[in-house]
Coordinates of C-alpha atoms in Angstrom, one line a residue:
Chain Q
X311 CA -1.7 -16.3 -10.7
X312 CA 1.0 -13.9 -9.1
X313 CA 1.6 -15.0 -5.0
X314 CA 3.6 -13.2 -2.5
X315 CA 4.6 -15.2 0.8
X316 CA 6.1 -13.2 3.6
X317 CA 9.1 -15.3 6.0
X318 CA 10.4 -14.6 8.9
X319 CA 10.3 -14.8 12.8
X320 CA 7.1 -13.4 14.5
X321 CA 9.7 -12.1 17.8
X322 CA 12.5 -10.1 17.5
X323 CA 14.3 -8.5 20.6
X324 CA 14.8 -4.6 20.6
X325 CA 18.2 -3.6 18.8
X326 CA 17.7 -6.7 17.2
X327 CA 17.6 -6.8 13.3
X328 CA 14.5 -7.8 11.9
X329 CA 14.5 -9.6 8.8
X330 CA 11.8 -10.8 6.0
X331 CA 11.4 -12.8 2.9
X332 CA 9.0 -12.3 0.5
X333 CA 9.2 -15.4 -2.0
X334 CA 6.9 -14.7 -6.1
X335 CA 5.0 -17.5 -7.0
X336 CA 2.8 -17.0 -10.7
X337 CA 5.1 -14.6 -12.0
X338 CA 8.5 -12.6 -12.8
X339 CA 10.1 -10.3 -11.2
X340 CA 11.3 -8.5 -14.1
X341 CA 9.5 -4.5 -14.7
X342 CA 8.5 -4.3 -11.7
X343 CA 8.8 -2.8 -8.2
X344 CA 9.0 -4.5 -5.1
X345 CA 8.0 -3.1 -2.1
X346 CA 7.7 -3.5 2.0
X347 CA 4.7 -1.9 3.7
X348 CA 4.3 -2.1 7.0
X349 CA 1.1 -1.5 9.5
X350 CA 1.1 -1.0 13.0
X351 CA -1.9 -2.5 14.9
X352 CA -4.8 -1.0 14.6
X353 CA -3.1 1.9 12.2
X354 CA -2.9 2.7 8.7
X355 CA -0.4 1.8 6.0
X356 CA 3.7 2.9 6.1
X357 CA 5.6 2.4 3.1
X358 CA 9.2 1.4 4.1
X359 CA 10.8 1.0 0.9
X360 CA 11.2 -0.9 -2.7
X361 CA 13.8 -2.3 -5.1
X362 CA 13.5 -2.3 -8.8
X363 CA 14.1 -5.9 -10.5
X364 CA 17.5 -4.5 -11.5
X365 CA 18.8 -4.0 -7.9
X366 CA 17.9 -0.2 -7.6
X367 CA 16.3 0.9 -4.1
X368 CA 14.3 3.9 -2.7
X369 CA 13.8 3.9 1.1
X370 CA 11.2 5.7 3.3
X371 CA 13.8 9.0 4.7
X372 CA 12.5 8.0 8.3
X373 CA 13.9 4.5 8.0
X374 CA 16.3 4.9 5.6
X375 CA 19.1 4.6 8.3
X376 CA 17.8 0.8 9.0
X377 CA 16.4 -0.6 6.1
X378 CA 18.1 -2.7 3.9
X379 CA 15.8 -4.1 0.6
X380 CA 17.7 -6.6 -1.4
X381 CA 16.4 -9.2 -4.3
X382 CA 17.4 -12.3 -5.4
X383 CA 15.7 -13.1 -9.0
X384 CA 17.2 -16.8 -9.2
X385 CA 15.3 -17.3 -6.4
X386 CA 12.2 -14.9 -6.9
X387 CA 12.5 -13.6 -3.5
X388 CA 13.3 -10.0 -2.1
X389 CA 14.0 -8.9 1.4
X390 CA 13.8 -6.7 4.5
X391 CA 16.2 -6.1 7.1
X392 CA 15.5 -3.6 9.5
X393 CA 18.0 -3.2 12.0
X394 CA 18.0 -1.7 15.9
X395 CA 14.3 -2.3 15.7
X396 CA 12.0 -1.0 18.9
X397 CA 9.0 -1.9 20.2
X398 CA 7.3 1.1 17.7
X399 CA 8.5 -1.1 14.5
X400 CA 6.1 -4.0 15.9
X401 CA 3.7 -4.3 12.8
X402 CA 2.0 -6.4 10.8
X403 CA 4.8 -6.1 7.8
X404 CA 3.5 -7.1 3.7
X405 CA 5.0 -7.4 0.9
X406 CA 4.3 -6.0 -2.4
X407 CA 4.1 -5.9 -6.0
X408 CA 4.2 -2.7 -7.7
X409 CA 3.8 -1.2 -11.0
X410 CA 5.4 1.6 -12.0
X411 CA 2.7 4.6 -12.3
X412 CA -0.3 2.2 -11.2
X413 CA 0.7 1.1 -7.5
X414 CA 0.8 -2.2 -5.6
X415 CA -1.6 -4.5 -7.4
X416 CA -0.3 -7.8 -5.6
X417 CA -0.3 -8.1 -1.4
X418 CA 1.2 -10.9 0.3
X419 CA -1.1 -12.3 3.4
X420 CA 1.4 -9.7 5.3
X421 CA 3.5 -11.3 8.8
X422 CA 2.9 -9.7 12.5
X423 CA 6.4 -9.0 14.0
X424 CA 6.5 -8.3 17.3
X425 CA 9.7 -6.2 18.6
X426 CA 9.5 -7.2 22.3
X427 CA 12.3 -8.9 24.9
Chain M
X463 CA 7.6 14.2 1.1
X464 CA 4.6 14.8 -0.4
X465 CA 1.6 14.3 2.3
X466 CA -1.9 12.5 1.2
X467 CA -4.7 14.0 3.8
X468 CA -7.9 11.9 3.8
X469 CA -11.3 13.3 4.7
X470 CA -13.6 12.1 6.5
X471 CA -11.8 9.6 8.5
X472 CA -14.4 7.9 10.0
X473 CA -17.6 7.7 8.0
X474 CA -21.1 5.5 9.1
X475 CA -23.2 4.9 5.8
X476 CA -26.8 3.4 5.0
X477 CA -26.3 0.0 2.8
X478 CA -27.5 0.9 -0.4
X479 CA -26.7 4.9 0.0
X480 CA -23.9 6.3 -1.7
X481 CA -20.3 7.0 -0.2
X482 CA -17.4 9.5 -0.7
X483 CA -13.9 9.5 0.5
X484 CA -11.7 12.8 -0.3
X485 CA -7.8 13.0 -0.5
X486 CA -6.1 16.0 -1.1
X487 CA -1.8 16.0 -1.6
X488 CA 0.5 18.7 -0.2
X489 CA 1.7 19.4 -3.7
X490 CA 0.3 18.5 -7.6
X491 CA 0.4 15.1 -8.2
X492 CA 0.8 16.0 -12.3
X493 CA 3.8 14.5 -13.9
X494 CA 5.6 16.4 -16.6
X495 CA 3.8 14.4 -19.3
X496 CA 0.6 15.2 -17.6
X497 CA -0.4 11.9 -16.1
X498 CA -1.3 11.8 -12.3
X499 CA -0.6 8.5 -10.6
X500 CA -3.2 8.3 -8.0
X501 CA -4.2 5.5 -6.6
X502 CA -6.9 3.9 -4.0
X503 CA -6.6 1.0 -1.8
X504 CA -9.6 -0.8 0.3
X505 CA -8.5 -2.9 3.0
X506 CA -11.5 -5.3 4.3
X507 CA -10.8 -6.4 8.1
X508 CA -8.5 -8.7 8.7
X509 CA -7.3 -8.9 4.9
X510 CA -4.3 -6.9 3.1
X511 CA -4.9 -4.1 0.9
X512 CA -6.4 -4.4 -2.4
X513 CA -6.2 -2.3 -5.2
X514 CA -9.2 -0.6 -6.4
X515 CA -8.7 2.6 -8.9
X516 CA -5.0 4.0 -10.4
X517 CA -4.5 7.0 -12.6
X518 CA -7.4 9.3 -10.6
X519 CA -10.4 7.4 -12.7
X520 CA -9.4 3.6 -13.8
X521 CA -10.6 0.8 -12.3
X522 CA -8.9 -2.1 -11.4
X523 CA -9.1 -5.7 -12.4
X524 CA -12.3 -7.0 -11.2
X525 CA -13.3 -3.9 -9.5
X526 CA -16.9 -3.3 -9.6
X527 CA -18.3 0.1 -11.1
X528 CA -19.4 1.2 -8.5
X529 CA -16.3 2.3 -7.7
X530 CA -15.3 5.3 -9.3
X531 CA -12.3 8.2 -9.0
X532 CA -12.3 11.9 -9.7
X533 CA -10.2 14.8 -9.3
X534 CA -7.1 16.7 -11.1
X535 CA -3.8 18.4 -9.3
X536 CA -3.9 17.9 -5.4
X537 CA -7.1 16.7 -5.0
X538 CA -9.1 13.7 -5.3
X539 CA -12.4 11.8 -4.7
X540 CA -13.8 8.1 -4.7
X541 CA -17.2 7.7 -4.8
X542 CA -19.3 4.2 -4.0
X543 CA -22.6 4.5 -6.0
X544 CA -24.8 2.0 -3.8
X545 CA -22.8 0.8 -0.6
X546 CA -22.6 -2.9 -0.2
X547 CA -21.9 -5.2 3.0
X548 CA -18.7 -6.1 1.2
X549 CA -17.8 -2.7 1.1
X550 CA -16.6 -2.1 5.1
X551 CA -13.0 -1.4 5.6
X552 CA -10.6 1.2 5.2
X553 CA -10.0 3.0 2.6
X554 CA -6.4 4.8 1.5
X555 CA -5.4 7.3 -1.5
X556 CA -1.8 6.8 -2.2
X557 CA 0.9 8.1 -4.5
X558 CA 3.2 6.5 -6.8
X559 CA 4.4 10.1 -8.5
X560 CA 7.6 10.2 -6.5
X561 CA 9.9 7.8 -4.1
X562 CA 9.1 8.1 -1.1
X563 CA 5.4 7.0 -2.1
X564 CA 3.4 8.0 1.0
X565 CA -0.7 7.4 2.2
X566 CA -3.6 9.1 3.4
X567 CA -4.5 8.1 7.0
X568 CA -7.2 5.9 5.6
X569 CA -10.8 6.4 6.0
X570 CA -13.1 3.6 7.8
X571 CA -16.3 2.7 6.4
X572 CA -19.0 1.1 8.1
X573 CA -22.1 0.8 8.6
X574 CA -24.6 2.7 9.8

């Protein structure tokens, strides 16, 4: 059974960098797409970004600026960093698995991160 | 970009009455070898996303039938035959055509 696990700290500071883990459990990374989606509370869904298994990324244009997506397939883990955050990137923040031309078809339990001093 | 608009976005239904979301993309969502990766996410409160239909029409894993897609081009529909308790959440048509992938606004369903 696949398993995504978000990590990271629930506070960041603004103009901090915010940074995730998502760690696979139940599966491989290999063929697929992984992906960061974030929600704001009480809003709907924002993709931020996604990295193939082979190291390739896409980024959302609006972030692209901040966002770094790496992966680490020794470790089945990929991750987020999202740098000179504000109190508008405070979200609840998932992980993802994603099948190319099907979607995301694994969620992790998603992480609230709050962007406050 | 290409923009997913949902329609309604808030929509109060009977248990047991039928349901329908629509979603309609800024530009056709047909890939030169004529699939159309559309797909639908329901998000129960308080849980992450879950994915319910891909490909306009197909249902996903464990996905009851009465869920079911429709549409061609730039515009779609998912349709709820009998609406169950389970069933309240929000609802979101989504893309995976072309990076960046984007989402409707979601549409809430609850009920009435």
């Amino acid at each position: 059974q696949v398993q995504l696990q978000e990590s990271g700290p629930g506070l960041v500071k603004p103009s901090e960098t915010l940074s995730l883990t998502c760690t696979l459990s139940g599966g491989s990374m290999n063929g697929y797409y992984w992906s960061w989606i974030r929600q704001p509370p009480g809003k709907g869904l924002e993709w931020i970004g996604c990295i193939y298994y082979t190291g390739s990324t896409n980024y959302n244009p609006s972030l692209k600026s901040r966002v770094t997506i790496s992966v680490d397939t020794s470790k089945s883990q990929f991750s987020l960093e999202l740098n000179s955050v504000t109190a508008a990137d405070t979200a609840v923040y998932y992980c993802a698995r994603v099948v190319p031309g099907i979607g995301p078809d694994y969620w992790g339990q998603g992480t609230l991160v709050t962007v406050s001093s | 970009d290409i923009v997913m608009t949902q329609t309604p976005l808030f929509s109060p239904v009977t248990l047991g009455q039928p349901a329908s979301i629509s979603c309609r993309s800024s530009q056709s969502l047909v890939l030169s070898n004529g699939n159309t990766h559309l797909t639908w996410l329901q998000q129960r409160p308080g849980q992450p996303p879950r994915l319910l239909i891909y490909d306009i029409s197909n249902r996903f894993s464990g996905v009851p039938d009465r869920f079911s897609g429709s549409g061609a081009g730039t515009d779609f529909t998912l349709r709820i035959s009998r609406l169950e308790a389970e069933d309240v959440g929000t609802y979101y048509c989504t893309h995976v055509t072309q990076f960046p992938y984007t989402f409707g606004q979601g549409t809430k369903l609850e009920i009435k």
